[in-house]
């Protein structure tokens, strides 16, 4: 992987302290999104490890997972499937309830969006504790599809979210901070 591109991406990410609440160091990826060259390279680097994996569906998580997942899907010649917060999807859904730092959340996916024959890549912009990615894994499992891997633009190493993901499934992050 060309380290200069990864460095350029890392430098473009803005860290905003205490957003959206006190104690959070928010990683703002919008400077990458707004730069045509960086956006292109980011999508290339997200796609690279899965180019020959026969991915048929990229599952993206609301809300920032929706930004790059469709671009990644297009690059991999796959479809895009949205996973949304409870009550947002119009058709019948599978759902999973999962723990947040404070309280619980429910995410949903249309029951016909992913089929047992699909080979799935789960994408989110960032992995922190791994709770969200794990919940999406459970959701995809409900469909009976094969999970090929996880894909993130940013990994927060200090929280070891990677260690919470299902073992034996590839997990790739373009950059870690
Ligand atoms: P987690 O479930 O803890 O792995 O959190 C991942 C989700 O929360 C992703 O959808 C991220 O967009 C968001 N997130 C968590 N921590 C941060 C952070 N420090 N900066 C930006 N987004 C974050």
PDB file of C-alpha atoms and ligand atoms in Angstrom:
ATOM      1  CA  UNK A   1       0.000   0.000   0.000  1.00  0.00           C
ATOM      2  CA  UNK A   2       1.513   3.406  -0.889  1.00  0.00           C
ATOM      3  CA  UNK A   3       2.126   4.961   2.522  1.00  0.00           C
ATOM      4  CA  UNK A   4       2.104   8.532   1.185  1.00  0.00           C
ATOM      5  CA  UNK A   5      -1.578   8.217   0.200  1.00  0.00           C
ATOM      6  CA  UNK A   6      -2.448   6.769   3.593  1.00  0.00           C
ATOM      7  CA  UNK A   7      -0.564   9.626   5.277  1.00  0.00           C
ATOM      8  CA  UNK A   8      -2.409  12.174   3.157  1.00  0.00           C
ATOM      9  CA  UNK A   9      -5.729  10.593   4.174  1.00  0.00           C
ATOM     10  CA  UNK A  10      -4.700  10.507   7.833  1.00  0.00           C
ATOM     11  CA  UNK A  11      -3.669  14.152   7.759  1.00  0.00           C
ATOM     12  CA  UNK A  12      -6.946  15.167   6.133  1.00  0.00           C
ATOM     13  CA  UNK A  13      -9.040  13.723   8.962  1.00  0.00           C
ATOM     14  CA  UNK A  14     -10.014  16.428  11.448  1.00  0.00           C
ATOM     15  CA  UNK A  15     -10.288  15.588  15.121  1.00  0.00           C
ATOM     16  CA  UNK A  16     -13.013  17.531  16.912  1.00  0.00           C
ATOM     17  CA  UNK A  17     -12.901  17.290  20.707  1.00  0.00           C
ATOM     18  CA  UNK A  18     -16.151  16.892  22.684  1.00  0.00           C
ATOM     19  CA  UNK A  19     -18.384  16.255  19.672  1.00  0.00           C
ATOM     20  CA  UNK A  20     -21.187  15.207  19.715  1.00  0.00           C
ATOM     21  CA  UNK A  21     -20.731  15.036  23.478  1.00  0.00           C
ATOM     22  CA  UNK A  22     -18.109  15.673  26.104  1.00  0.00           C
ATOM     23  CA  UNK A  23     -15.189  13.220  26.109  1.00  0.00           C
ATOM     24  CA  UNK A  24     -15.546  12.063  22.470  1.00  0.00           C
ATOM     25  CA  UNK A  25     -12.723  12.798  20.020  1.00  0.00           C
ATOM     26  CA  UNK A  26     -14.753  12.894  16.837  1.00  0.00           C
ATOM     27  CA  UNK A  27     -12.953  11.890  13.620  1.00  0.00           C
ATOM     28  CA  UNK A  28     -14.355  14.111  10.892  1.00  0.00           C
ATOM     29  CA  UNK A  29     -13.816  12.564   7.441  1.00  0.00           C
ATOM     30  CA  UNK A  30     -15.545  15.344   5.472  1.00  0.00           C
ATOM     31  CA  UNK A  31     -12.207  16.905   4.345  1.00  0.00           C
ATOM     32  CA  UNK A  32     -11.480  13.588   2.562  1.00  0.00           C
ATOM     33  CA  UNK A  33     -14.939  13.500   1.001  1.00  0.00           C
ATOM     34  CA  UNK A  34     -14.592  17.047  -0.296  1.00  0.00           C
ATOM     35  CA  UNK A  35     -11.312  16.394  -2.082  1.00  0.00           C
ATOM     36  CA  UNK A  36     -11.742  14.568  -5.418  1.00  0.00           C
ATOM     37  CA  UNK A  37      -8.273  13.002  -5.354  1.00  0.00           C
ATOM     38  CA  UNK A  38      -8.479  11.835  -1.715  1.00  0.00           C
ATOM     39  CA  UNK A  39     -12.012  10.518  -2.178  1.00  0.00           C
ATOM     40  CA  UNK A  40     -10.916   8.488  -5.190  1.00  0.00           C
ATOM     41  CA  UNK A  41      -7.892   7.082  -3.435  1.00  0.00           C
ATOM     42  CA  UNK A  42      -9.881   6.262  -0.304  1.00  0.00           C
ATOM     43  CA  UNK A  43     -12.391   4.214  -2.310  1.00  0.00           C
ATOM     44  CA  UNK A  44      -9.558   2.472  -4.205  1.00  0.00           C
ATOM     45  CA  UNK A  45      -7.900   1.514  -0.918  1.00  0.00           C
ATOM     46  CA  UNK A  46     -11.198   0.307   0.576  1.00  0.00           C
ATOM     47  CA  UNK A  47     -11.837  -1.889  -2.475  1.00  0.00           C
ATOM     48  CA  UNK A  48      -8.308  -3.273  -2.950  1.00  0.00           C
ATOM     49  CA  UNK A  49      -8.378  -6.188  -0.457  1.00  0.00           C
ATOM     50  CA  UNK A  50     -11.777  -7.390  -1.718  1.00  0.00           C
ATOM     51  CA  UNK A  51     -11.310  -6.971  -5.469  1.00  0.00           C
ATOM     52  CA  UNK A  52     -11.204 -10.701  -6.151  1.00  0.00           C
ATOM     53  CA  UNK A  53     -13.483 -11.835  -3.315  1.00  0.00           C
ATOM     54  CA  UNK A  54     -16.639 -12.162  -5.371  1.00  0.00           C
ATOM     55  CA  UNK A  55     -18.535  -9.635  -3.231  1.00  0.00           C
ATOM     56  CA  UNK A  56     -22.165  -9.362  -4.394  1.00  0.00           C
ATOM     57  CA  UNK A  57     -23.491  -6.954  -1.705  1.00  0.00           C
ATOM     58  CA  UNK A  58     -21.883  -4.163   0.265  1.00  0.00           C
ATOM     59  CA  UNK A  59     -23.910  -3.537   3.413  1.00  0.00           C
ATOM     60  CA  UNK A  60     -23.529   0.026   4.727  1.00  0.00           C
ATOM     61  CA  UNK A  61     -24.580   1.290   8.134  1.00  0.00           C
ATOM     62  CA  UNK A  62     -26.540   4.476   8.792  1.00  0.00           C
ATOM     63  CA  UNK A  63     -25.462   7.132   8.759  1.00  0.00           C
ATOM     64  CA  UNK A  64     -21.838   7.724   7.789  1.00  0.00           C
ATOM     65  CA  UNK A  65     -21.545   4.190   6.420  1.00  0.00           C
ATOM     66  CA  UNK A  66     -23.939   5.366   3.688  1.00  0.00           C
ATOM     67  CA  UNK A  67     -21.368   7.742   2.243  1.00  0.00           C
ATOM     68  CA  UNK A  68     -18.663   5.399   1.021  1.00  0.00           C
ATOM     69  CA  UNK A  69     -20.497   2.049   0.872  1.00  0.00           C
ATOM     70  CA  UNK A  70     -22.281   2.785  -2.456  1.00  0.00           C
ATOM     71  CA  UNK A  71     -19.002   4.009  -4.012  1.00  0.00           C
ATOM     72  CA  UNK A  72     -17.284   0.866  -2.739  1.00  0.00           C
ATOM     73  CA  UNK A  73     -20.133  -1.285  -4.082  1.00  0.00           C
ATOM     74  CA  UNK A  74     -19.804   0.305  -7.507  1.00  0.00           C
ATOM     75  CA  UNK A  75     -16.048  -0.284  -7.519  1.00  0.00           C
ATOM     76  CA  UNK A  76     -16.580  -3.957  -6.594  1.00  0.00           C
ATOM     77  CA  UNK A  77     -19.409  -4.360  -9.088  1.00  0.00           C
ATOM     78  CA  UNK A  78     -21.733  -5.252  -6.213  1.00  0.00           C
ATOM     79  CA  UNK A  79     -25.073  -3.995  -4.964  1.00  0.00           C
ATOM     80  CA  UNK A  80     -25.496  -1.650  -1.999  1.00  0.00           C
ATOM     81  CA  UNK A  81     -27.736  -2.538   0.948  1.00  0.00           C
ATOM     82  CA  UNK A  82     -28.665   0.025   3.623  1.00  0.00           C
ATOM     83  CA  UNK A  83     -28.874  -0.923   7.292  1.00  0.00           C
ATOM     84  CA  UNK A  84     -30.918   1.700   9.106  1.00  0.00           C
ATOM     85  CA  UNK A  85     -32.052   2.711  12.548  1.00  0.00           C
ATOM     86  CA  UNK A  86     -35.420   1.316  13.638  1.00  0.00           C
ATOM     87  CA  UNK A  87     -38.500   2.565  11.796  1.00  0.00           C
ATOM     88  CA  UNK A  88     -36.786   4.053   8.735  1.00  0.00           C
ATOM     89  CA  UNK A  89     -37.074   1.203   6.232  1.00  0.00           C
ATOM     90  CA  UNK A  90     -40.451   0.872   4.481  1.00  0.00           C
ATOM     91  CA  UNK A  91     -40.594  -2.890   3.816  1.00  0.00           C
ATOM     92  CA  UNK A  92     -40.480  -5.924   6.147  1.00  0.00           C
ATOM     93  CA  UNK A  93     -37.199  -6.135   8.065  1.00  0.00           C
ATOM     94  CA  UNK A  94     -34.821  -8.317  10.036  1.00  0.00           C
ATOM     95  CA  UNK A  95     -33.727  -6.481  13.172  1.00  0.00           C
ATOM     96  CA  UNK A  96     -31.063  -6.701  15.841  1.00  0.00           C
ATOM     97  CA  UNK A  97     -30.951  -4.969  19.202  1.00  0.00           C
ATOM     98  CA  UNK A  98     -27.504  -4.069  20.509  1.00  0.00           C
ATOM     99  CA  UNK A  99     -25.913  -2.292  23.452  1.00  0.00           C
ATOM    100  CA  UNK A 100     -24.632   1.253  23.229  1.00  0.00           C
ATOM    101  CA  UNK A 101     -22.438   2.963  25.802  1.00  0.00           C
ATOM    102  CA  UNK A 102     -25.667   4.196  27.411  1.00  0.00           C
ATOM    103  CA  UNK A 103     -28.783   2.235  26.516  1.00  0.00           C
ATOM    104  CA  UNK A 104     -29.688   0.175  23.484  1.00  0.00           C
ATOM    105  CA  UNK A 105     -30.288   0.634  19.781  1.00  0.00           C
ATOM    106  CA  UNK A 106     -32.072  -1.327  17.072  1.00  0.00           C
ATOM    107  CA  UNK A 107     -30.927  -1.603  13.463  1.00  0.00           C
ATOM    108  CA  UNK A 108     -32.868  -3.076  10.579  1.00  0.00           C
ATOM    109  CA  UNK A 109     -32.349  -4.462   7.072  1.00  0.00           C
ATOM    110  CA  UNK A 110     -34.982  -5.407   4.490  1.00  0.00           C
ATOM    111  CA  UNK A 111     -35.666  -9.155   4.575  1.00  0.00           C
ATOM    112  CA  UNK A 112     -35.109  -9.513   0.832  1.00  0.00           C
ATOM    113  CA  UNK A 113     -32.057  -7.254   0.524  1.00  0.00           C
ATOM    114  CA  UNK A 114     -29.487  -9.981   1.063  1.00  0.00           C
ATOM    115  CA  UNK A 115     -30.021 -13.577  -0.100  1.00  0.00           C
ATOM    116  CA  UNK A 116     -28.379 -16.802   1.095  1.00  0.00           C
ATOM    117  CA  UNK A 117     -26.328 -16.921  -2.136  1.00  0.00           C
ATOM    118  CA  UNK A 118     -24.842 -13.467  -1.500  1.00  0.00           C
ATOM    119  CA  UNK A 119     -21.236 -12.808  -0.526  1.00  0.00           C
ATOM    120  CA  UNK A 120     -21.325  -9.803   1.764  1.00  0.00           C
ATOM    121  CA  UNK A 121     -18.924  -7.035   2.739  1.00  0.00           C
ATOM    122  CA  UNK A 122     -19.924  -4.894   5.746  1.00  0.00           C
ATOM    123  CA  UNK A 123     -18.768  -1.279   5.581  1.00  0.00           C
ATOM    124  CA  UNK A 124     -18.771   1.565   8.084  1.00  0.00           C
ATOM    125  CA  UNK A 125     -16.702   4.741   8.034  1.00  0.00           C
ATOM    126  CA  UNK A 126     -15.078   3.994  11.371  1.00  0.00           C
ATOM    127  CA  UNK A 127     -14.721   1.191  13.908  1.00  0.00           C
ATOM    128  CA  UNK A 128     -14.537   2.225  17.551  1.00  0.00           C
ATOM    129  CA  UNK A 129     -15.712  -0.470  20.001  1.00  0.00           C
ATOM    130  CA  UNK A 130     -16.910  -2.788  17.231  1.00  0.00           C
ATOM    131  CA  UNK A 131     -20.458  -2.903  18.611  1.00  0.00           C
ATOM    132  CA  UNK A 132     -22.087  -1.552  15.462  1.00  0.00           C
ATOM    133  CA  UNK A 133     -20.177  -3.842  13.088  1.00  0.00           C
ATOM    134  CA  UNK A 134     -21.007  -6.827  15.294  1.00  0.00           C
ATOM    135  CA  UNK A 135     -24.711  -5.989  15.229  1.00  0.00           C
ATOM    136  CA  UNK A 136     -24.631  -5.736  11.425  1.00  0.00           C
ATOM    137  CA  UNK A 137     -22.863  -9.119  11.321  1.00  0.00           C
ATOM    138  CA  UNK A 138     -25.805 -10.623  13.274  1.00  0.00           C
ATOM    139  CA  UNK A 139     -28.251  -8.963  10.892  1.00  0.00           C
ATOM    140  CA  UNK A 140     -26.474 -10.351   7.825  1.00  0.00           C
ATOM    141  CA  UNK A 141     -26.406 -13.799   9.484  1.00  0.00           C
ATOM    142  CA  UNK A 142     -30.236 -13.677   9.661  1.00  0.00           C
ATOM    143  CA  UNK A 143     -30.279 -13.569   5.864  1.00  0.00           C
ATOM    144  CA  UNK A 144     -28.218 -16.749   5.606  1.00  0.00           C
ATOM    145  CA  UNK A 145     -25.604 -15.026   3.417  1.00  0.00           C
ATOM    146  CA  UNK A 146     -21.858 -15.580   3.638  1.00  0.00           C
ATOM    147  CA  UNK A 147     -19.914 -12.768   5.300  1.00  0.00           C
ATOM    148  CA  UNK A 148     -16.632 -12.230   3.460  1.00  0.00           C
ATOM    149  CA  UNK A 149     -15.322  -9.309   5.477  1.00  0.00           C
ATOM    150  CA  UNK A 150     -15.522  -5.976   7.233  1.00  0.00           C
ATOM    151  CA  UNK A 151     -14.321  -2.716   5.715  1.00  0.00           C
ATOM    152  CA  UNK A 152     -13.596   0.550   7.497  1.00  0.00           C
ATOM    153  CA  UNK A 153     -11.927   3.778   6.487  1.00  0.00           C
ATOM    154  CA  UNK A 154     -10.696   4.445  10.040  1.00  0.00           C
ATOM    155  CA  UNK A 155      -9.913   2.153  12.956  1.00  0.00           C
ATOM    156  CA  UNK A 156      -9.524   3.564  16.476  1.00  0.00           C
ATOM    157  CA  UNK A 157      -6.780   1.265  17.748  1.00  0.00           C
ATOM    158  CA  UNK A 158      -7.163   2.195  21.434  1.00  0.00           C
ATOM    159  CA  UNK A 159     -10.630   0.641  21.620  1.00  0.00           C
ATOM    160  CA  UNK A 160      -9.664  -2.683  19.980  1.00  0.00           C
ATOM    161  CA  UNK A 161     -12.955  -2.993  18.113  1.00  0.00           C
ATOM    162  CA  UNK A 162     -11.265  -5.443  15.782  1.00  0.00           C
ATOM    163  CA  UNK A 163     -10.888  -7.846  18.722  1.00  0.00           C
ATOM    164  CA  UNK A 164     -14.692  -7.868  19.158  1.00  0.00           C
ATOM    165  CA  UNK A 165     -15.436  -8.926  15.579  1.00  0.00           C
ATOM    166  CA  UNK A 166     -16.209 -12.514  14.597  1.00  0.00           C
ATOM    167  CA  UNK A 167     -12.933 -14.417  14.378  1.00  0.00           C
ATOM    168  CA  UNK A 168     -11.957 -15.884  11.030  1.00  0.00           C
ATOM    169  CA  UNK A 169     -13.600 -13.051   9.092  1.00  0.00           C
ATOM    170  CA  UNK A 170     -11.274 -10.596   7.353  1.00  0.00           C
ATOM    171  CA  UNK A 171     -11.365  -7.053   8.759  1.00  0.00           C
ATOM    172  CA  UNK A 172      -9.641  -4.273   6.845  1.00  0.00           C
ATOM    173  CA  UNK A 173      -9.170  -0.615   7.742  1.00  0.00           C
ATOM    174  CA  UNK A 174      -7.539   1.834   5.347  1.00  0.00           C
ATOM    175  CA  UNK A 175      -5.912   3.655   8.239  1.00  0.00           C
ATOM    176  CA  UNK A 176      -5.646   3.352  11.993  1.00  0.00           C
ATOM    177  CA  UNK A 177      -5.333   6.146  14.516  1.00  0.00           C
TER     178      UNK A 177
HETATM  179  P1  LIG B   1     -18.635   1.393  17.456  1.00  0.00           P
HETATM  180  O1  LIG B   1     -19.954   0.698  17.387  1.00  0.00           O
HETATM  181  O2  LIG B   1     -18.245   1.736  18.879  1.00  0.00           O
HETATM  182  O3  LIG B   1     -17.536   0.628  16.743  1.00  0.00           O
HETATM  183  O4  LIG B   1     -18.799   2.810  16.760  1.00  0.00           O
HETATM  184  C1  LIG B   1     -18.786   2.924  15.389  1.00  0.00           C
HETATM  185  C2  LIG B   1     -19.816   3.897  14.900  1.00  0.00           C
HETATM  186  O5  LIG B   1     -19.865   5.084  15.671  1.00  0.00           O
HETATM  187  C3  LIG B   1     -19.508   4.309  13.477  1.00  0.00           C
HETATM  188  O6  LIG B   1     -20.724   4.373  12.758  1.00  0.00           O
HETATM  189  C4  LIG B   1     -18.868   5.678  13.607  1.00  0.00           C
HETATM  190  O7  LIG B   1     -19.326   6.536  12.590  1.00  0.00           O
HETATM  191  C5  LIG B   1     -19.301   6.184  14.974  1.00  0.00           C
HETATM  192  N1  LIG B   1     -18.168   6.648  15.795  1.00  0.00           N
HETATM  193  C6  LIG B   1     -17.767   6.110  16.981  1.00  0.00           C
HETATM  194  N2  LIG B   1     -16.745   6.780  17.512  1.00  0.00           N
HETATM  195  C7  LIG B   1     -16.454   7.767  16.642  1.00  0.00           C
HETATM  196  C8  LIG B   1     -15.454   8.803  16.614  1.00  0.00           C
HETATM  197  N3  LIG B   1     -14.552   8.954  17.578  1.00  0.00           N
HETATM  198  N4  LIG B   1     -15.448   9.639  15.548  1.00  0.00           N
HETATM  199  C9  LIG B   1     -16.346   9.503  14.546  1.00  0.00           C
HETATM  200  N5  LIG B   1     -17.312   8.548  14.524  1.00  0.00           N
HETATM  201  C10 LIG B   1     -17.365   7.688  15.556  1.00  0.00           C
END
